[in-house]
Amino acid sequence: GALFATTLGAIYAWIAVRTDVPARRFLGYIPLLGLTMPLIIQAIAWTFLLNPSNGILNSLFMYLFHLDAAPFTIYGLWGIIFVAGLGGVPLAYLILSPALASIDPSLEETSKIVGNSSIKTMWRVTFPLILPALASVFLLTLIGGFGSLEIPLILGAPFHFNTLATELAFWVLYSSPPQFGFAASISIVYIAITLVLVALYIALTRKSFRYAVIG
């Protein structure tokens, strides 16, 4: 989910900031709409769209292409990755758009003048300059993914696909009697993973000065 959010957010930010696509200002506001909707509402909304039994989009595809079964399902591993990735796009866009906007356009223009294509310019000029921001986005969305309960609880738990968050919630909220000791052992794993990721994030952001144009 973190990789999907970082990739999609980077592509969208590059289109909205570094190209002359029409309605650039309007495109810049679209990702912010995702921040107005809680993750639990997003997960429920996707069940209305891609539920294999009566999802709106599945019903539409079955009607248009005369299918006997639903072509998509939002439940399970890939559904969680998809919804969690889309939920992380606003954060990715907010962090990456200023980083992309701060790049001197003359660097990309010079790259194209000497014969590099747009893709090669993006890979060899733009990408290295925003590498610290990309790493920051990936780690922040990864940390948020480990702590996400709503999406895996709605899209994974009905089909017995559990994450650390849903396991922790089960032993505390749904087990009878509550197994606080077992939940505490899961929490230790949780804390260890989060501390490692936070340490990596701090190390990367402290060394961001190494990524600079020296002429």
XYZ file of C-alpha atoms in Angstrom:
215
model
C 0.000 0.000 0.000
C 2.825 2.401 0.833
C 4.589 1.618 -2.442
C 1.358 2.106 -4.385
C 0.618 5.415 -2.633
C 4.154 6.724 -3.197
C 4.177 5.758 -6.873
C 0.723 7.127 -7.627
C 1.316 10.293 -5.600
C 4.644 10.945 -7.332
C 3.165 10.509 -10.813
C 0.209 12.733 -10.000
C 2.393 15.424 -8.395
C 4.734 15.380 -11.399
C 1.792 15.857 -13.790
C 0.253 18.634 -11.692
C 3.502 20.502 -10.970
C 6.033 19.795 -13.722
C 3.843 19.714 -16.837
C 1.617 22.202 -18.641
C -1.475 19.999 -18.409
C -4.721 22.044 -18.547
C -6.449 22.965 -15.260
C -3.300 22.465 -13.197
C -4.668 24.450 -10.264
C -7.839 22.370 -10.215
C -5.799 19.147 -10.301
C -3.849 20.363 -7.304
C -7.004 20.484 -5.185
C -8.360 17.031 -6.076
C -6.043 14.978 -3.791
C -6.937 17.212 -0.861
C -10.540 15.981 -1.070
C -9.306 12.606 0.157
C -8.333 14.192 3.469
C -11.950 15.159 4.127
C -13.133 11.529 4.205
C -12.120 9.171 7.058
C -10.519 5.872 6.059
C -13.445 3.864 7.432
C -15.826 5.741 5.122
C -13.495 5.149 2.179
C -13.395 1.412 2.900
C -17.184 1.206 3.194
C -17.598 3.198 -0.023
C -15.407 0.735 -1.939
C -17.503 -2.168 -0.653
C -20.546 -0.505 -2.228
C -18.644 -0.257 -5.522
C -16.744 -3.568 -5.727
C -18.609 -5.971 -3.482
C -18.625 -9.277 -5.446
C -22.303 -9.917 -4.687
C -23.972 -6.564 -5.353
C -21.276 -3.934 -5.934
C -22.328 -1.148 -8.284
C -19.315 -1.418 -10.590
C -19.388 -5.222 -10.577
C -23.090 -5.206 -11.432
C -22.417 -2.751 -14.252
C -19.608 -4.878 -15.740
C -21.736 -8.029 -15.463
C -24.572 -6.285 -17.274
C -22.430 -4.751 -20.032
C -20.295 -7.818 -20.767
C -22.875 -10.519 -19.884
C -20.692 -12.061 -17.187
C -21.867 -14.847 -14.901
C -19.686 -13.796 -11.957
C -18.322 -10.538 -10.596
C -14.970 -9.670 -12.222
C -13.605 -7.834 -9.168
C -13.619 -8.108 -5.416
C -12.496 -5.489 -2.942
C -12.013 -8.003 -0.150
C -8.719 -9.638 0.743
C -5.073 -8.714 0.348
C -5.208 -6.844 -2.962
C -8.305 -4.909 -1.983
C -6.590 -3.724 1.198
C -3.483 -2.715 -0.754
C -5.577 -0.837 -3.315
C -7.704 1.106 -0.817
C -4.799 1.802 1.552
C -2.680 2.993 -1.369
C -5.353 5.395 -2.579
C -5.795 6.633 0.985
C -2.103 7.547 1.149
C -2.063 9.533 -2.104
C -3.074 12.891 -0.501
C -0.153 12.702 1.948
C 2.226 11.737 -0.855
C 1.020 14.621 -3.002
C 1.329 17.183 -0.193
C 4.955 16.210 0.472
C 6.125 15.670 -3.110
C 4.515 18.667 -4.832
C 6.669 21.288 -2.999
C 9.781 19.189 -3.671
C 8.971 19.051 -7.378
C 8.052 22.731 -7.515
C 11.429 23.732 -6.036
C 13.430 22.131 -8.879
C 14.904 24.633 -11.320
C 13.224 24.036 -14.712
C 16.468 24.910 -16.494
C 17.939 21.590 -15.338
C 15.282 19.633 -17.206
C 15.487 21.945 -20.204
C 19.244 21.467 -20.425
C 18.803 17.691 -20.248
C 16.386 17.781 -23.184
C 18.670 20.120 -25.168
C 21.520 17.592 -25.009
C 19.221 14.890 -26.401
C 17.597 13.146 -23.435
C 13.950 12.144 -23.703
C 11.339 13.214 -21.152
C 11.451 9.816 -19.448
C 15.247 9.822 -19.272
C 15.206 13.385 -17.963
C 12.720 12.438 -15.257
C 14.801 9.393 -14.282
C 18.259 11.034 -14.305
C 17.467 14.613 -13.269
C 14.114 14.913 -11.510
C 14.064 11.615 -9.631
C 17.456 11.985 -7.857
C 16.530 15.460 -6.622
C 13.285 14.306 -4.986
C 14.703 11.033 -3.629
C 14.667 12.223 0.014
C 11.041 13.311 -0.341
C 10.116 9.991 -1.958
C 11.774 8.059 0.859
C 9.998 10.209 3.444
C 6.611 9.622 1.812
C 7.199 5.880 1.599
C 8.209 5.550 5.247
C 5.391 7.773 6.532
C 2.734 5.861 4.596
C 4.328 2.576 5.688
C 4.126 3.613 9.347
C 0.527 4.698 8.836
C -0.241 1.394 7.131
C 0.981 -0.603 10.105
C -1.335 1.391 12.343
C -4.355 1.255 10.066
C -7.255 -0.693 11.562
C -10.310 0.428 9.592
C -9.353 -0.795 6.116
C -8.098 -4.319 7.008
C -10.937 -4.752 9.521
C -13.616 -4.065 6.893
C -11.954 -5.572 3.822
C -9.914 -8.392 5.346
C -11.489 -9.655 8.553
C -14.682 -11.055 6.915
C -12.446 -13.386 4.867
C -10.024 -14.195 7.724
C -7.220 -12.029 6.372
C -5.650 -10.449 9.432
C -2.982 -7.837 10.040
C -1.227 -6.846 13.248
C -3.871 -4.191 13.834
C -6.835 -6.546 13.444
C -5.151 -9.230 15.565
C -4.572 -6.698 18.321
C -8.171 -5.495 18.123
C -9.496 -9.059 18.222
C -7.687 -10.097 21.389
C -8.632 -6.872 23.198
C -12.150 -6.152 21.944
C -13.685 -9.390 20.708
C -12.051 -12.176 22.713
C -13.953 -13.395 25.767
C -12.344 -12.894 28.182
C -9.981 -10.254 26.724
C -6.433 -11.577 26.292
C -4.475 -8.499 27.331
C -1.224 -10.441 27.759
C -1.275 -11.764 24.202
C -2.262 -8.344 22.897
C 0.696 -6.838 24.765
C 3.082 -9.265 23.046
C 1.702 -8.194 19.658
C 2.127 -4.571 20.707
C 5.844 -5.151 21.356
C 6.278 -6.286 17.751
C 4.260 -3.252 16.682
C 6.466 -0.858 18.656
C 9.701 -2.453 17.411
C 8.668 -2.130 13.743
C 7.514 1.456 14.230
C 10.706 2.489 16.025
C 12.847 1.092 13.213
C 10.814 2.916 10.582
C 10.817 6.188 12.528
C 14.610 5.922 12.967
C 15.008 5.413 9.209
C 12.770 8.400 8.535
C 14.786 10.653 10.882
C 18.067 9.483 9.337
C 16.867 10.187 5.808
C 15.438 13.617 6.565
C 18.564 14.678 8.470
C 20.766 13.805 5.475
C 18.603 15.501 2.866
C 21.243 18.236 2.495
C 23.360 15.736 0.569
C 20.921 15.974 -2.340
C 21.729 19.311 -3.942
C 22.624 20.736 -7.336
C 26.276 21.781 -7.374
C 26.408 22.986 -10.966
